[in-house]
Amino acid sequence: MNPVPQAIAVLDFGSQYSQLITRRVREMQVYCELFPWNADPQKVLHIQPKGFILSGGPSSVYEKDAPFIPAYILESGLPVLGICYGMQSLAQALGGEVEPAGGREYGLAEIQTVASNPLIQQNSLQVWMSHGDRVRKVPEGFVVLAYSSHSPVAAMGDDSRRYYGLQFHPEVRHTQDGQEILKHFVLDICQVKPEWTPQSMIEQSIAAIQAQVGQEKVLSAVSGGVDSSVATALVLQAAGSQLDAVFVDTGLLREGEPRQVETAFKRSLGARLHVLDASREFFSKLAGVTEPEEKRRIIGETFIRTFEAQARLIGKPPFLVQGTIYPDVVESSAPDRSQAQRIKSHHNVGGLPPDLDFKLVEPLRYLFKDEVRAVGEALGLPRELVWRQPFPGPGLAVRCLGEVTPQRVEILRKADAIFTGELAEAGLLFQKETAAGVSQAFAVLLPVRSVGVMGDQRTYQETVALRAVTTEDFMTADWARLDHALLAKAANRIVNEVSGVNRVVYDITSKPPATIEWE
Ligand code: XMP
């Protein structure tokens, strides 16, 4: 698929920032894809790039088996920007010299510009460095554009061939005006038109879905989460009456969620939505189970069986919609990047097992999360759905420590609604609203009873823990420094309004060593 005619290709030499480069280009409304450095050239050229960006990487150009610039890049006649290792490999490929920097240069550095050039317009800049080697001599045709105290060549360029190299990382926010530098490369040097807008994403996606499914029937599982909702809304636009959407109410959802999904899809978008109330089935399977992994296994299994039964009733459509997004695709194409150890077995509504035997429709496969949200808004999905915080597939079960009973889940649901309601009131709940907002916030019910006193009466009841974190990627997280008055109000309301709870605590552990969810 070539989503738009104007694109940039990023070649990945293994930097932790490679995906970030791709995101930064997309932020300019320019389509961009990340490819392994040794990807099949046909695949890279298929997107018809107007320029290449070479990422950084952990190797040294002189190491045996070090990644190198494939010949087709330099033969293409297109502009090339090498970042860090990308610059070093560009220098080496064209006859320059690279040497060990005599220790790693890591962190902020100041560069001085020494030649006027189309990339860096400032005389000096604070930039983010992270490298062990450096370019000692630029290749013929290049000039040194900037230097730092550690790097005699902090930037180099050859205007006639439109080849540029930066020793620092413009994609990292710490680099002053980094996005400006990238913009000069993409918009001025490669002359790409910024046409990658939500509307163009929708148009491309609709055309691709129609070409894939033809007149055949399509099935989708909506969870209320952002990805499955946007994917389903796109297929609905593309294949309308061919789509059957299924929503399984597990009984483990947040307050108001089933109704919200039904309103959004059935009433507003006119989808053929089958709402299955399977809560009894889920609670009966979970009875007596307290072990977290066992809960996850049971819920995953019960979900699949419920979904399968409904699919048979509908007549087993050949296509299934999945809300896979671009970061998942990138992670799975680079196995060494994925976390080796399994901490929790994740269950996703989108992650149905392959033995269900559907052909997959993945309309979000090339989109980052913020693009998914922009498309969702453009499609008219409600704001609460589009800007919703992540919610685990197994739902409230993994926040209800101990046995998962309808009564305990109800207590948890009420406490959660109070806490998140207070956060929403303070403008902190939806990520869009403010940078000060929390990334994820929820209540947890603990199977711990303690003594309390209410109206002169002794109580002996369970405990609610409140959890709120800030994070960029959910791999690491810090606990949110919430205002004490907000915490006090939430705690007070929970104890007063939710019967069965007489104590509220706030979780002040970061991840690691804790995880975000409690199970
Ligand atoms: P942890 O608890 O591992 O969570 O720090 C990291 C992020 O993943 C979410 N999470 C899940 N998401 N299915 C999901 O779709 C799951 O089984 C699952 N378990 C955890 C969690 O809410 C947090 O955002």
XYZ file of C-alpha atoms and ligand atoms in Angstrom:
543
model
C 0.000 0.000 0.000
C 1.235 3.455 -0.783
C -0.863 5.615 1.542
C 0.090 8.978 -0.007
C 2.305 9.867 -2.942
C 4.729 11.914 -0.859
C 6.738 9.995 1.717
C 10.006 9.730 3.610
C 11.700 6.412 4.430
C 13.665 6.006 7.663
C 16.272 3.243 7.727
C 16.715 1.731 11.164
C 20.278 1.063 12.289
C 19.050 0.002 15.734
C 18.762 3.281 17.643
C 16.337 3.536 20.534
C 15.094 6.716 18.816
C 14.316 5.266 15.356
C 10.583 5.165 15.920
C 10.739 8.682 17.266
C 12.231 9.973 14.000
C 9.282 8.464 12.150
C 6.854 10.111 14.560
C 8.498 13.496 14.204
C 8.151 13.350 10.425
C 4.511 12.321 10.765
C 4.003 15.318 13.065
C 4.818 17.473 10.019
C 1.879 15.785 8.258
C 4.255 13.849 6.037
C 3.867 10.110 5.602
C 6.899 8.218 6.817
C 7.776 4.583 7.397
C 10.525 2.865 9.327
C 12.402 -0.013 7.657
C 15.198 -2.253 8.930
C 18.446 -1.022 7.323
C 18.712 -4.248 5.312
C 15.035 -4.372 4.245
C 14.172 -5.569 0.770
C 14.798 -2.465 -1.427
C 11.553 -3.130 -3.315
C 9.606 -2.721 -0.094
C 11.284 0.558 0.763
C 10.979 1.972 -2.749
C 7.352 0.894 -2.898
C 6.338 3.894 -0.775
C 8.093 6.101 -3.369
C 10.179 8.043 -0.850
C 11.273 11.567 -1.696
C 14.190 11.273 0.716
C 15.871 8.980 3.244
C 16.739 9.422 6.901
C 19.326 7.051 8.360
C 18.875 6.482 12.098
C 21.505 6.209 14.795
C 22.552 2.844 16.135
C 24.737 1.088 18.709
C 27.370 -0.218 16.239
C 30.702 1.172 15.156
C 31.263 1.402 11.391
C 34.549 -0.504 11.757
C 33.006 -3.507 13.528
C 32.716 -6.736 11.623
C 29.149 -7.130 10.313
C 28.309 -3.495 11.141
C 25.194 -2.245 9.302
C 25.941 -0.143 6.224
C 24.061 2.066 3.752
C 22.572 -0.117 1.029
C 23.690 0.855 -2.481
C 20.211 1.658 -3.765
C 19.964 4.604 -1.365
C 23.002 6.364 -2.780
C 22.101 5.373 -6.338
C 18.606 6.868 -6.009
C 19.784 10.465 -6.375
C 17.428 11.417 -3.521
C 18.356 13.518 -0.463
C 19.810 11.639 2.508
C 20.031 12.735 6.145
C 22.244 10.602 8.396
C 21.751 10.935 12.140
C 24.562 9.860 14.514
C 25.543 6.364 13.322
C 23.665 7.235 10.118
C 26.060 10.149 9.569
C 29.079 8.001 10.371
C 28.015 5.336 7.894
C 27.375 8.037 5.289
C 30.857 9.448 5.903
C 32.463 6.040 5.635
C 30.540 5.022 2.512
C 31.643 8.191 0.680
C 35.324 8.135 1.642
C 35.392 10.149 4.872
C 36.982 8.972 8.130
C 35.406 7.878 11.394
C 37.302 7.388 14.659
C 36.556 6.519 18.300
C 35.623 9.726 20.133
C 37.820 8.765 23.079
C 34.903 8.091 25.402
C 31.203 8.378 24.935
C 29.699 11.829 24.489
C 26.308 11.589 26.127
C 23.774 14.256 27.012
C 23.487 17.939 26.219
C 26.202 19.674 24.211
C 26.501 23.020 22.498
C 27.278 23.187 18.807
C 28.593 26.178 16.861
C 27.559 26.613 13.252
C 30.445 27.431 10.921
C 28.897 27.428 7.455
C 25.546 28.683 6.267
C 23.364 25.762 5.284
C 19.719 24.885 4.684
C 19.358 22.740 7.845
C 20.644 24.734 10.814
C 19.970 28.428 10.798
C 21.098 29.318 14.345
C 24.702 30.280 15.170
C 24.751 27.970 18.183
C 22.398 25.333 19.538
C 21.918 23.050 22.544
C 21.734 19.509 21.190
C 21.389 15.950 22.484
C 24.433 13.750 21.860
C 24.822 10.014 22.389
C 27.773 8.519 20.524
C 31.073 6.683 20.928
C 32.556 7.346 17.443
C 32.841 10.600 15.529
C 33.602 11.763 12.011
C 37.220 12.948 11.765
C 37.327 13.839 8.085
C 34.320 14.634 5.913
C 34.068 12.970 2.466
C 34.972 14.887 -0.654
C 32.266 17.353 -1.652
C 31.130 17.835 1.969
C 31.753 20.806 4.241
C 31.704 20.904 8.025
C 28.538 22.737 9.060
C 28.960 22.718 12.846
C 31.257 21.483 15.612
C 31.093 20.860 19.364
C 33.863 20.559 21.939
C 33.893 16.745 21.498
C 32.935 16.500 17.838
C 34.952 18.352 15.210
C 32.138 17.420 12.818
C 28.813 17.857 14.609
C 27.081 18.426 11.259
C 28.193 18.085 7.644
C 26.594 18.630 4.265
C 26.989 18.386 0.519
C 24.419 20.718 -1.031
C 24.968 19.519 -4.583
C 24.080 15.896 -3.781
C 21.657 16.927 -0.981
C 23.460 14.678 1.522
C 23.557 15.786 5.172
C 24.775 14.353 8.448
C 24.108 15.268 12.080
C 26.147 13.817 14.920
C 23.380 14.797 17.370
C 19.754 13.699 17.624
C 17.263 16.270 16.239
C 14.377 13.864 16.974
C 14.885 14.125 20.748
C 13.023 16.965 22.453
C 16.171 17.981 24.365
C 17.676 19.198 21.106
C 16.763 22.838 20.721
C 14.811 23.401 17.497
C 15.323 19.746 16.518
C 11.948 19.609 14.816
C 12.851 22.721 12.799
C 16.010 21.008 11.530
C 14.046 17.922 10.509
C 11.441 20.136 8.860
C 14.097 21.876 6.783
C 15.251 18.505 5.550
C 11.826 17.056 4.809
C 9.911 20.091 3.554
C 12.669 22.247 2.017
C 15.344 19.825 0.882
C 13.180 16.808 -0.033
C 10.328 19.167 -1.009
C 7.651 16.902 0.350
C 4.178 18.389 0.582
C 2.588 17.985 4.036
C -0.560 16.178 2.974
C -0.781 13.397 5.562
C -3.890 14.741 7.324
C -6.638 12.809 9.137
C -8.823 13.262 6.060
C -6.199 11.787 3.739
C -5.578 8.933 6.207
C -9.307 8.175 6.141
C -9.537 8.322 2.340
C -6.525 6.055 1.862
C -7.752 3.655 4.458
C -11.254 3.406 3.016
C -9.849 2.703 -0.439
C -7.546 -0.001 0.950
C -10.330 -1.682 2.960
C -12.669 -1.693 -0.035
C -9.980 -3.198 -2.247
C -9.298 -5.887 0.349
C -12.794 -7.018 1.334
C -14.704 -6.482 -1.911
C -18.324 -7.531 -1.323
C -17.538 -9.995 1.476
C -18.722 -9.799 5.058
C -16.590 -8.437 7.874
C -16.689 -9.029 11.622
C -15.330 -6.781 14.318
C -14.957 -6.983 18.095
C -15.324 -3.620 19.788
C -14.120 -3.228 23.346
C -14.721 0.449 24.002
C -10.972 1.011 23.646
C -9.650 3.610 21.201
C -8.029 1.280 18.678
C -10.847 -1.205 18.180
C -13.344 1.677 18.023
C -11.486 3.658 15.368
C -10.692 0.532 13.322
C -14.360 -0.465 13.390
C -15.546 3.047 12.510
C -13.222 3.065 9.483
C -14.489 -0.293 8.254
C -18.020 0.923 8.782
C -17.326 3.871 6.470
C -15.683 1.616 3.903
C -17.905 -1.440 3.935
C -21.085 -0.248 5.702
C -23.688 -2.973 5.623
C -21.099 -5.745 5.174
C -19.944 -5.187 8.777
C -21.208 -6.885 11.928
C -19.712 -5.527 15.134
C -19.746 -7.524 18.351
C -19.465 -6.065 21.823
C -19.034 -8.519 24.671
C -20.140 -7.136 28.025
C -17.951 -9.152 30.365
C -19.425 -7.546 33.473
C -15.895 -6.293 34.124
C -16.194 -2.912 32.437
C -16.105 0.575 33.888
C -19.173 2.522 34.843
C -21.305 3.510 31.886
C -19.028 1.810 29.365
C -21.447 -0.671 27.739
C -24.028 2.062 27.253
C -21.459 4.438 25.823
C -20.263 1.916 23.242
C -23.810 1.096 22.249
C -24.720 4.755 21.854
C -21.614 5.563 19.837
C -21.850 2.653 17.409
C -25.503 1.819 17.156
C -27.171 5.212 17.516
C -24.571 7.661 16.191
C -22.782 5.585 13.562
C -25.632 3.232 12.691
C -23.546 0.081 12.964
C -25.060 -3.392 13.191
C -23.795 -3.916 16.723
C -24.503 -7.141 18.599
C -24.280 -6.494 22.323
C -23.786 -9.720 24.260
C -24.287 -9.668 27.996
C -21.947 -12.488 28.999
C -21.344 -11.262 32.544
C -22.919 -14.307 34.208
C -20.687 -16.622 32.236
C -17.578 -14.632 33.175
C -18.450 -14.431 36.872
C -19.280 -18.115 37.091
C -15.947 -19.072 35.470
C -14.094 -16.698 37.809
C -15.760 -17.922 41.001
C -13.193 -18.857 43.631
C -10.206 -17.815 41.460
C -7.683 -15.431 43.064
C -4.455 -16.090 41.153
C -3.811 -13.202 38.661
C -2.542 -15.256 35.720
C -5.377 -17.747 36.136
C -7.893 -14.880 36.019
C -6.294 -13.593 32.823
C -6.347 -17.041 31.236
C -10.011 -17.629 32.075
C -11.099 -14.228 30.800
C -9.142 -14.571 27.528
C -10.575 -18.024 26.927
C -14.170 -17.103 27.831
C -13.973 -14.056 25.605
C -12.847 -16.078 22.608
C -15.518 -18.723 23.081
C -18.274 -16.090 23.433
C -17.040 -14.286 20.355
C -16.753 -17.483 18.348
C -20.311 -18.515 19.169
C -21.596 -15.128 17.993
C -19.502 -15.317 14.814
C -21.147 -18.654 13.990
C -24.593 -17.129 14.522
C -23.753 -14.337 12.104
C -22.606 -16.866 9.520
C -18.831 -16.665 10.077
C -17.720 -13.728 7.916
C -14.335 -14.311 6.245
C -12.772 -11.037 7.437
C -11.985 -9.862 10.958
C -11.058 -6.294 11.925
C -8.014 -5.895 14.174
C -6.893 -2.668 15.837
C -3.166 -3.331 15.395
C -1.301 -0.011 15.372
C 2.073 0.949 13.881
C 4.235 0.659 17.018
C 3.045 -2.998 17.385
C 4.049 -3.644 13.776
C 7.475 -2.054 14.278
C 8.070 -3.983 17.504
C 7.156 -7.304 15.981
C 9.318 -6.756 12.906
C 12.347 -6.192 15.145
C 12.294 -9.099 17.596
C 15.348 -7.934 19.505
C 13.418 -4.850 20.571
C 10.591 -6.691 22.265
C 10.717 -7.333 25.968
C 12.061 -10.795 26.519
C 10.414 -11.595 29.775
C 6.691 -11.974 30.077
C 5.512 -10.184 33.189
C 1.798 -10.498 32.472
C -0.017 -12.379 29.773
C -1.844 -9.562 28.043
C -5.292 -10.154 26.750
C -6.517 -7.837 24.032
C -9.862 -7.839 22.387
C -7.980 -7.315 19.146
C -5.621 -10.171 19.949
C -7.829 -13.069 18.984
C -5.845 -16.245 18.325
C -4.921 -17.301 14.775
C -6.869 -20.580 14.996
C -10.074 -18.571 14.598
C -9.123 -18.595 10.944
C -10.110 -15.137 9.673
C -8.432 -12.951 7.089
C -7.371 -9.826 8.977
C -8.360 -6.250 8.137
C -5.946 -3.916 9.931
C -6.793 -0.321 8.993
C -4.565 1.208 11.698
C -1.482 -0.781 10.790
C 0.396 2.307 9.642
C -0.843 4.776 12.268
C 0.642 6.028 15.521
C -1.667 6.394 18.509
C -2.047 10.161 18.120
C -2.965 9.654 14.456
C -5.519 7.005 15.462
C -7.093 9.556 17.793
C -7.100 12.277 15.121
C -8.830 9.883 12.710
C -11.320 8.899 15.427
C -12.255 12.525 15.978
C -12.538 13.175 12.246
C -14.879 10.168 11.969
C -17.140 11.671 14.613
C -16.514 9.241 17.463
C -17.317 10.753 20.866
C -14.527 12.515 22.650
C -14.735 10.288 25.756
C -14.071 7.293 23.565
C -11.295 8.817 21.492
C -9.364 10.261 24.422
C -10.020 7.386 26.785
C -7.159 6.127 28.881
C -5.864 2.608 28.264
C -7.902 -0.107 29.926
C -6.649 -3.684 30.204
C -8.418 -6.393 28.218
C -9.266 -8.397 31.380
C -10.950 -5.264 32.711
C -11.785 -4.690 36.345
C -10.896 -8.301 37.198
C -7.203 -7.418 37.442
C -8.062 -4.479 39.699
C -10.241 -6.579 41.975
C -7.608 -8.396 44.003
C -8.798 -11.613 45.544
C -12.008 -13.185 44.314
C -13.899 -11.507 41.472
C -17.567 -11.478 42.463
C -20.333 -9.252 41.064
C -20.614 -7.521 44.454
C -16.898 -6.754 44.743
C -16.695 -5.575 41.127
C -19.626 -3.252 41.785
C -17.825 -1.735 44.790
C -14.724 -1.256 42.670
C -16.681 0.234 39.776
C -18.281 2.829 42.036
C -14.985 3.776 43.685
C -13.313 4.026 40.275
C -16.090 6.259 38.925
C -15.695 8.620 41.893
C -11.924 8.874 41.548
C -11.874 9.297 37.768
C -14.866 11.651 38.007
C -12.913 13.915 40.348
C -9.927 13.833 38.004
C -12.145 14.676 35.029
C -13.635 17.574 36.972
C -10.114 18.877 37.612
C -9.299 18.570 33.889
C -6.719 15.862 34.498
C -8.318 12.750 33.069
C -8.044 12.973 29.318
C -4.543 13.095 27.917
C -5.511 15.778 25.459
C -6.662 18.315 27.997
C -3.408 19.308 29.598
C 0.182 18.207 29.808
C -0.393 18.042 33.562
C -2.977 15.307 33.050
C -2.318 11.811 34.314
C -1.664 9.058 31.786
C -3.721 6.450 33.592
C -5.749 6.553 36.792
C -8.019 4.023 38.466
C -9.125 2.418 41.704
C -8.121 -1.032 42.958
C -10.068 -3.093 45.483
C -7.878 -4.890 47.998
C -8.934 -8.021 49.843
C -7.710 -6.454 53.058
C -10.083 -5.655 55.887
C -9.288 -3.132 58.526
C -11.068 -1.542 61.449
C -12.687 1.829 61.099
C -15.269 3.953 62.821
C -18.313 5.526 61.186
C -20.975 7.357 63.182
C -19.780 5.814 66.462
C -20.010 2.363 64.903
C -17.066 0.025 64.540
C -16.557 -1.059 60.909
C -14.456 -3.892 59.543
C -14.336 -3.475 55.774
C -12.204 -3.626 52.640
C -9.663 -1.120 51.313
C -9.531 0.827 48.048
C -6.150 1.822 46.620
C -6.014 4.734 44.190
C -3.450 4.575 41.405
C -2.513 7.460 39.097
C 0.594 7.501 36.931
C 2.357 9.682 34.415
C 4.207 7.976 31.602
C 5.118 8.385 27.938
C 5.176 4.766 26.880
C 3.698 2.701 29.746
C 6.964 0.745 29.953
C 8.136 2.910 32.826
C 5.923 5.201 34.882
C 5.993 7.553 37.829
C 3.186 8.016 40.338
C 1.299 11.244 39.781
C 1.845 13.975 42.362
C -1.858 14.695 42.681
C -3.150 17.626 44.599
C -3.858 16.644 48.228
C -7.242 18.351 48.213
C -8.298 16.254 45.211
C -7.121 13.044 46.890
C -8.866 14.009 50.122
C -12.141 14.660 48.320
C -11.996 11.406 46.366
C -11.147 9.381 49.498
C -13.881 11.037 51.500
C -16.478 10.448 48.833
C -15.492 6.806 48.367
C -15.791 5.974 52.049
C -19.100 7.813 52.319
C -20.731 6.733 49.079
C -19.485 3.186 48.542
C -20.656 0.739 51.134
C -18.170 -1.976 52.041
C -15.116 0.330 52.004
C -13.784 2.096 55.088
C -10.228 2.975 54.058
C -8.544 4.534 51.005
C -4.799 4.530 50.283
C -2.747 6.120 47.492
C -0.147 4.073 45.633
C 3.220 5.897 45.539
C 5.352 3.315 43.761
C 6.820 3.891 40.340
C 7.244 1.310 37.567
C 9.658 -0.377 37.977
C 9.729 -1.838 40.583
C 5.900 -2.000 40.641
C 3.750 -2.365 37.531
C 0.936 0.040 36.672
C -1.853 -2.461 37.248
C -1.802 -4.405 40.502
C -2.230 -7.803 38.833
P 1.511 -2.922 33.565
O 0.540 -3.274 34.651
O 2.125 -4.130 32.917
O 0.645 -2.224 32.441
O 2.542 -1.924 34.015
C 1.151 -1.492 31.357
C -0.023 -1.015 30.524
O -0.682 -2.142 29.925
C -2.045 -2.186 30.307
N -2.409 -3.604 30.459
C -3.091 -4.294 29.541
N -3.602 -3.929 28.345
N -4.434 -6.115 28.020
C -4.291 -4.837 27.611
O -4.791 -4.503 26.537
C -3.943 -6.562 29.201
O -4.080 -7.730 29.555
C -3.235 -5.598 29.996
N -2.614 -5.678 31.212
C -2.107 -4.425 31.463
C -2.117 -1.402 31.594
O -3.439 -0.925 31.849
C -1.095 -0.321 31.356
O -1.642 0.710 30.563
